[in-house]
CSV table of C-alpha atoms in Angstrom, one decimal:
chain,number,residue,atom,x,y,z
A,1,MET,CA,91.6,102.0,116.3
A,2,THR,CA,92.0,98.3,116.0
A,3,ASP,CA,95.5,97.1,117.1
A,4,LEU,CA,98.2,94.8,114.6
A,5,ARG,CA,97.3,91.8,117.2
A,6,ALA,CA,93.5,92.0,116.3
A,7,ILE,CA,94.1,92.7,112.7
A,8,ASN,CA,96.8,89.6,112.5
A,9,CYS,CA,94.1,87.7,114.1
A,10,PHE,CA,91.2,88.5,111.9
A,11,VAL,CA,93.7,87.5,108.7
A,12,SER,CA,94.5,84.3,110.4
A,13,CYS,CA,90.7,83.5,110.9
A,14,ALA,CA,89.9,84.9,107.1
A,15,ARG,CA,92.8,82.6,105.7
A,16,THR,CA,91.8,79.5,107.8
A,17,GLY,CA,88.1,79.4,107.7
A,18,SER,CA,88.1,78.4,111.6
A,19,PHE,CA,88.8,80.1,115.1
A,20,SER,CA,90.6,77.0,116.2
A,21,LYS,CA,92.8,76.6,113.7
A,22,ALA,CA,93.6,80.3,113.7
A,23,ALA,CA,94.2,79.7,117.5
A,24,GLU,CA,96.8,77.0,116.6
A,25,GLU,CA,98.5,79.4,114.1
A,26,LEU,CA,98.9,82.2,116.4
A,27,PHE,CA,99.8,80.2,119.6
A,28,THR,CA,96.7,80.9,121.5
A,29,THR,CA,93.5,79.5,122.8
A,30,GLN,CA,90.3,79.5,120.4
A,31,SER,CA,88.3,81.7,123.3
A,32,SER,CA,90.9,84.3,123.3
A,33,VAL,CA,90.7,84.6,119.3
A,34,SER,CA,86.8,84.3,119.5
A,35,LYS,CA,87.0,87.7,122.0
A,36,ILE,CA,89.4,89.6,119.8
A,37,ILE,CA,87.2,89.2,116.8
A,38,LYS,CA,84.1,90.1,118.7
A,39,ASN,CA,86.0,93.1,120.2
A,40,MET,CA,86.8,94.0,116.7
A,41,GLU,CA,83.1,93.7,115.4
A,42,THR,CA,82.1,96.0,118.4
A,43,GLU,CA,84.5,98.5,117.9
A,44,LEU,CA,84.0,98.4,113.8
A,45,GLY,CA,80.2,98.2,114.4
A,46,TYR,CA,79.6,95.4,111.8
A,47,PRO,CA,79.9,91.5,111.6
A,48,LEU,CA,83.3,90.1,110.3
A,49,PHE,CA,82.3,86.7,110.0
A,50,GLU,CA,79.2,84.2,110.0
A,51,ARG,CA,79.6,81.7,112.5
A,52,GLN,CA,78.5,78.4,110.4
A,53,ALA,CA,78.4,74.8,111.8
A,54,LYS,CA,81.8,73.8,110.4
A,55,GLY,CA,83.4,77.2,110.6
A,56,ILE,CA,83.3,80.8,109.8
A,57,ARG,CA,83.3,82.8,106.6
A,58,LEU,CA,83.7,86.3,105.7
A,59,THR,CA,80.7,88.3,105.7
A,60,CYS,CA,80.6,91.2,102.7
A,61,GLU,CA,81.8,93.8,105.5
A,62,GLY,CA,84.5,91.1,106.2
A,63,LYS,CA,85.7,90.7,102.6
A,64,ASN,CA,86.0,94.5,102.0
A,65,ILE,CA,88.2,95.4,104.6
A,66,TYR,CA,90.5,92.0,104.1
A,67,PRO,CA,92.6,93.4,101.3
A,68,TYR,CA,93.4,96.2,103.9
A,69,ALA,CA,94.3,94.2,106.9
A,70,VAL,CA,96.4,91.9,104.5
A,71,ALA,CA,98.2,95.2,103.4
A,72,VAL,CA,98.7,96.7,106.6
A,73,LEU,CA,100.3,93.5,108.0
A,74,ASP,CA,102.5,93.6,104.9
A,75,ASN,CA,103.9,96.9,105.5
A,76,VAL,CA,104.7,96.2,108.9
A,77,GLN,CA,106.8,93.2,107.5
A,78,LYS,CA,108.6,95.5,105.3
A,79,MET,CA,109.0,98.3,108.1
A,80,GLN,CA,110.6,95.4,110.3
A,81,LEU,CA,112.7,94.1,107.7
A,82,SER,CA,114.1,97.6,106.4
A,83,GLN,CA,114.6,98.1,110.2
A,84,LYS,CA,116.7,95.0,110.2
A,85,ASN,CA,118.6,96.0,107.3
A,86,LYS,CA,119.6,99.3,108.2
A,87,ALA,CA,123.1,98.5,109.2
A,88,GLY,CA,123.8,97.4,105.5
A,89,GLU,CA,123.1,98.5,101.8
A,90,ASN,CA,120.0,97.4,100.2
A,91,LEU,CA,119.7,96.7,96.5
A,92,SER,CA,116.2,95.9,95.2
A,93,VAL,CA,115.9,95.1,91.3
A,94,SER,CA,113.0,93.7,89.4
A,95,CYS,CA,113.1,91.8,85.7
A,96,ASN,CA,111.6,90.0,83.0
A,97,PRO,CA,112.4,86.4,83.3
A,98,SER,CA,116.2,85.8,81.6
A,99,SER,CA,118.4,83.4,82.0
A,100,TRP,CA,121.2,86.3,80.9
A,101,PHE,CA,120.0,88.5,84.2
A,102,ALA,CA,120.1,85.9,86.5
A,103,ASP,CA,123.7,85.0,85.6
A,104,VAL,CA,124.8,88.7,85.8
A,105,PHE,CA,123.1,88.7,89.2
A,106,VAL,CA,124.6,85.5,90.6
A,107,GLN,CA,128.4,87.0,88.9
A,108,PHE,CA,127.7,90.5,91.1
A,109,TYR,CA,126.5,88.9,94.3
A,110,SER,CA,129.6,86.9,94.2
A,111,ALA,CA,131.6,89.8,93.8
A,112,HIS,CA,130.4,91.5,96.8
A,113,LYS,CA,129.2,88.3,99.2
A,114,THR,CA,131.7,89.9,101.6
A,115,GLU,CA,130.2,93.0,101.9
A,116,LYS,CA,126.8,93.6,104.2
A,117,ILE,CA,124.1,94.2,101.4
A,118,HIS,CA,120.7,93.0,101.5
A,119,TYR,CA,118.9,92.0,98.2
A,120,GLN,CA,115.4,91.7,96.6
A,121,VAL,CA,115.4,90.3,93.1
A,122,TYR,CA,111.9,89.9,91.6
A,123,SER,CA,110.7,88.7,88.4
A,124,ALA,CA,107.7,89.9,86.3
A,125,GLY,CA,106.6,91.4,83.1
A,126,SER,CA,107.2,94.7,81.5
A,127,ARG,CA,104.2,96.8,83.3
A,128,GLU,CA,104.6,95.1,86.6
A,129,VAL,CA,108.1,95.8,86.7
A,130,ALA,CA,107.5,99.6,85.8
A,131,GLU,CA,104.5,99.4,88.5
A,132,ARG,CA,106.9,98.3,91.3
A,133,VAL,CA,109.8,100.8,90.4
A,134,ARG,CA,107.2,103.6,90.8
A,135,GLU,CA,105.7,102.1,93.8
A,136,ARG,CA,109.2,102.5,95.4
A,137,GLU,CA,109.2,98.5,95.9
A,138,ASP,CA,112.0,98.3,93.4
A,139,ASP,CA,115.1,100.6,92.8
A,140,ILE,CA,115.5,99.8,89.1
A,141,GLY,CA,113.5,97.5,86.5
A,142,PHE,CA,115.2,95.6,83.7
A,143,VAL,CA,113.0,95.2,80.9
A,144,TYR,CA,113.2,93.6,77.2
A,145,ILE,CA,110.8,96.1,74.7
A,146,MET,CA,110.1,95.7,71.0
A,147,GLN,CA,111.2,98.5,69.2
A,148,LYS,CA,107.8,99.2,67.3
A,149,GLN,CA,106.5,99.2,71.1
A,150,LEU,CA,108.9,101.4,72.6
A,151,SER,CA,107.1,104.7,71.8
A,152,ALA,CA,103.6,103.5,73.9
A,153,PHE,CA,106.1,102.4,76.4
A,154,GLN,CA,108.0,105.6,77.0
A,155,TYR,CA,104.5,107.3,77.0
A,156,TYR,CA,103.4,104.8,79.6
A,157,LEU,CA,106.3,105.6,81.7
A,158,SER,CA,106.1,109.1,81.6
A,159,ARG,CA,102.7,109.5,82.6
A,160,ASN,CA,104.0,107.3,85.8
A,161,TYR,CA,107.0,109.7,86.6
A,162,LEU,CA,109.8,107.2,85.4
A,163,GLU,CA,112.0,107.0,82.5
A,164,PHE,CA,113.8,103.9,80.5
A,165,GLN,CA,117.5,104.0,79.6
A,166,ALA,CA,118.0,101.8,76.6
A,167,LEU,CA,121.3,99.8,77.0
A,168,LYS,CA,121.1,97.3,73.9
A,169,GLU,CA,119.5,96.2,70.8
A,170,THR,CA,119.0,92.9,69.3
A,171,ASP,CA,117.2,90.9,67.1
A,172,ILE,CA,114.0,88.6,67.7
A,173,MET,CA,115.4,85.2,67.3
A,174,ALA,CA,114.1,81.5,67.6
A,175,TYR,CA,115.5,79.2,70.2
A,176,PRO,CA,114.7,75.6,68.8
A,177,GLY,CA,114.8,72.6,71.4
A,178,ALA,CA,117.4,70.1,71.3
A,179,ASP,CA,115.0,67.6,69.5
A,180,TYR,CA,113.8,70.3,67.0
A,181,ARG,CA,117.5,71.0,66.3
A,182,GLU,CA,118.1,67.5,65.0
A,183,THR,CA,115.1,67.6,62.2
A,184,ASP,CA,115.6,68.8,58.7
A,185,GLU,CA,112.8,71.4,59.6
A,186,ALA,CA,115.3,73.0,61.7
A,187,ASN,CA,117.4,74.5,58.8
A,188,ASN,CA,114.5,76.5,57.6
A,189,LEU,CA,112.1,77.7,60.3
A,190,ASN,CA,108.9,78.6,59.5
A,191,PHE,CA,105.9,79.1,62.0
A,192,LYS,CA,103.4,76.6,60.5
A,193,ASP,CA,105.8,73.7,61.8
A,194,MET,CA,106.8,74.9,64.8
A,195,LYS,CA,105.2,74.0,68.5
A,196,LEU,CA,106.2,77.0,71.0
A,197,ILE,CA,107.1,77.3,74.7
A,198,GLN,CA,106.6,81.0,75.6
A,199,ARG,CA,106.2,82.9,78.5
A,200,PHE,CA,103.1,84.7,79.2
A,201,PRO,CA,102.6,87.6,76.9
A,202,ASP,CA,103.1,91.3,77.5
A,203,GLU,CA,102.0,94.0,75.6
A,204,PHE,CA,105.6,95.8,75.0
A,205,SER,CA,107.9,92.3,75.7
A,206,PRO,CA,109.0,90.1,72.8
A,207,ASP,CA,106.6,87.6,74.2
A,208,ASN,CA,103.7,89.4,72.3
A,209,TYR,CA,105.0,88.0,69.0
A,210,TRP,CA,102.1,87.4,67.3
A,211,ASN,CA,102.4,89.6,64.6
A,212,LEU,CA,106.0,88.5,63.5
A,213,THR,CA,105.8,86.8,60.1
A,214,ASP,CA,108.0,84.4,58.7
A,215,ILE,CA,109.9,83.9,54.8
A,216,ASN,CA,106.5,82.3,53.8
A,217,GLY,CA,104.5,85.3,55.0
A,218,ASP,CA,103.1,83.1,57.9
A,219,THR,CA,102.4,84.7,61.3
A,220,ALA,CA,103.8,83.5,64.6
A,221,SER,CA,99.6,82.6,65.2
A,222,GLU,CA,100.1,79.9,63.1
A,223,ALA,CA,102.0,78.0,65.1
A,224,ASP,CA,100.8,75.9,67.9
A,225,MET,CA,101.8,77.2,71.5
A,226,VAL,CA,102.2,74.2,73.5
A,227,ILE,CA,103.6,75.6,76.8
A,228,THR,CA,102.9,79.2,78.2
A,229,THR,CA,105.1,79.6,81.4
A,230,ASN,CA,106.4,82.8,83.5
A,231,SER,CA,109.6,80.0,84.6
A,232,ASP,CA,112.3,80.9,82.7
A,233,TYR,CA,113.7,77.5,84.4
A,234,ILE,CA,110.8,75.6,83.2
A,235,MET,CA,111.9,77.2,79.9
A,236,GLU,CA,115.4,76.2,79.7
A,237,ARG,CA,114.7,72.4,80.9
A,238,ILE,CA,112.3,72.2,78.2
A,239,LEU,CA,114.1,73.4,75.4
A,240,GLN,CA,116.9,70.9,76.6
A,241,ILE,CA,114.9,68.0,76.1
A,242,SER,CA,111.7,68.8,73.7
A,243,ASP,CA,111.0,69.9,69.9
A,244,LEU,CA,109.5,73.2,71.0
A,245,VAL,CA,110.9,76.6,70.2
A,246,ASN,CA,111.0,79.7,72.0
A,247,ILE,CA,110.5,83.2,70.0
A,248,SER,CA,112.6,85.9,71.9
A,249,GLY,CA,115.4,88.7,71.9
A,250,GLY,CA,118.9,87.7,70.7
A,251,TYR,CA,121.7,86.9,73.1
A,252,LEU,CA,122.9,90.3,75.0
A,253,SER,CA,126.5,89.2,75.4
A,254,GLY,CA,126.8,88.2,71.8
A,255,LYS,CA,127.0,84.3,72.7
A,256,PRO,CA,124.5,81.8,73.9
A,257,TRP,CA,123.6,82.1,77.9
A,258,ARG,CA,124.1,78.2,77.8
A,259,GLU,CA,125.8,75.8,75.5
A,260,GLY,CA,123.0,74.1,73.3
A,261,THR,CA,121.0,77.0,73.4
A,262,GLU,CA,122.0,78.5,70.3
A,263,GLY,CA,119.2,80.7,68.6
A,264,LYS,CA,118.9,81.3,64.7
A,265,LYS,CA,117.2,84.4,63.1
A,266,MET,CA,114.3,83.3,61.1
A,267,ALA,CA,114.1,84.4,57.4
A,268,GLY,CA,112.0,87.1,56.7
A,269,MET,CA,111.1,87.9,60.5
A,270,GLU,CA,112.4,91.4,60.8
A,271,ALA,CA,111.8,93.0,64.4
A,272,GLN,CA,114.0,94.2,67.5
A,273,VAL,CA,114.2,93.8,71.0
A,274,ILE,CA,115.8,96.8,73.3
A,275,PHE,CA,117.1,96.0,76.5
A,276,GLY,CA,117.0,98.8,79.2
A,277,TYR,CA,116.1,99.7,82.7
A,278,ILE,CA,113.3,101.8,84.3
A,279,ARG,CA,114.1,104.6,87.0
A,280,ARG,CA,112.5,106.9,88.6
A,281,LYS,CA,112.2,110.1,86.7
A,282,GLY,CA,114.6,113.0,88.6
A,283,GLU,CA,115.9,110.8,91.3
A,284,ASP,CA,119.8,109.5,91.7
A,285,PHE,CA,120.5,106.1,92.4
A,286,SER,CA,122.0,104.6,95.5
A,287,ALA,CA,125.5,104.0,95.6
A,288,ILE,CA,124.9,100.2,95.0
A,289,ALA,CA,122.0,100.8,92.9
A,290,GLN,CA,124.8,102.8,90.3
A,291,GLU,CA,127.6,100.5,90.6
A,292,PHE,CA,124.7,97.2,89.9
A,293,VAL,CA,123.9,99.4,86.6
A,294,GLU,CA,127.4,99.6,85.7
A,295,PHE,CA,128.1,96.2,86.1
A,296,VAL,CA,125.3,94.9,84.0
A,297,THR,CA,126.4,97.5,81.3
A,298,LEU,CA,129.6,96.3,81.4
A,299,GLN,CA,128.6,92.5,81.1
A,300,LEU,CA,126.3,94.0,77.7
A,301,GLN,CA,130.3,95.0,76.1
A,302,ARG,CA,131.5,91.4,76.3
């Protein structure tokens, strides 16, 4: 079987498109890299690269095995990290982009910073969060789900041996940017006058807002979508200096997460969002994961 050194060499060659650049990256010689690839091709029984005047490129066979080679190296890295961290506790969490959740995590870390805990925090859409929990990349995943999509979401989870625990329900809110709050229209929010900044839409999340209607009967599709982003940091910064508006869930702790981020419930727009977490069905949390869930739940009550 091809060894890890050869797999690493193959991936580096594919990524750089050059034996010489791969050699520099791997701190070895070009002849050594060329020999490793030649031996690998002989062992597999087919060529991995087309040799060209200005470098190399993957053959069809090489393209087919490249994702598997990358996965091997990724899994080895995870095994090494797990071995390195075995002396302490590990908490791996995924979540939808959320400033509120970021603040809660920072508070939890601050309360435990003297303890030997290794954290992994990943931000993604609801479906990817669920997949990460299912594949054991994360211990737990926190998501915002539209009330009207809850049944479909729970069905999806059940087919993947997952379950959802609701923690809090809030209203859909409009969050006007600083410049918009100074206009007359801000007192009577309607979609036709809006320019929006939204996260990438997710079939289960508040970002899938197109069917919402305002008091005039206009849907959110009437608004001008100016920015789409997966960065909560960009979202906050833009709202601090622009006339854009964000449509998302209401405050989880009963107040804005930052001064100047006050939201408004739009007249005529009736929709709820449920915040909660995804877990693997029938499995107990580790002690640190259970403590984190209890900490998040406590913050929701404040």
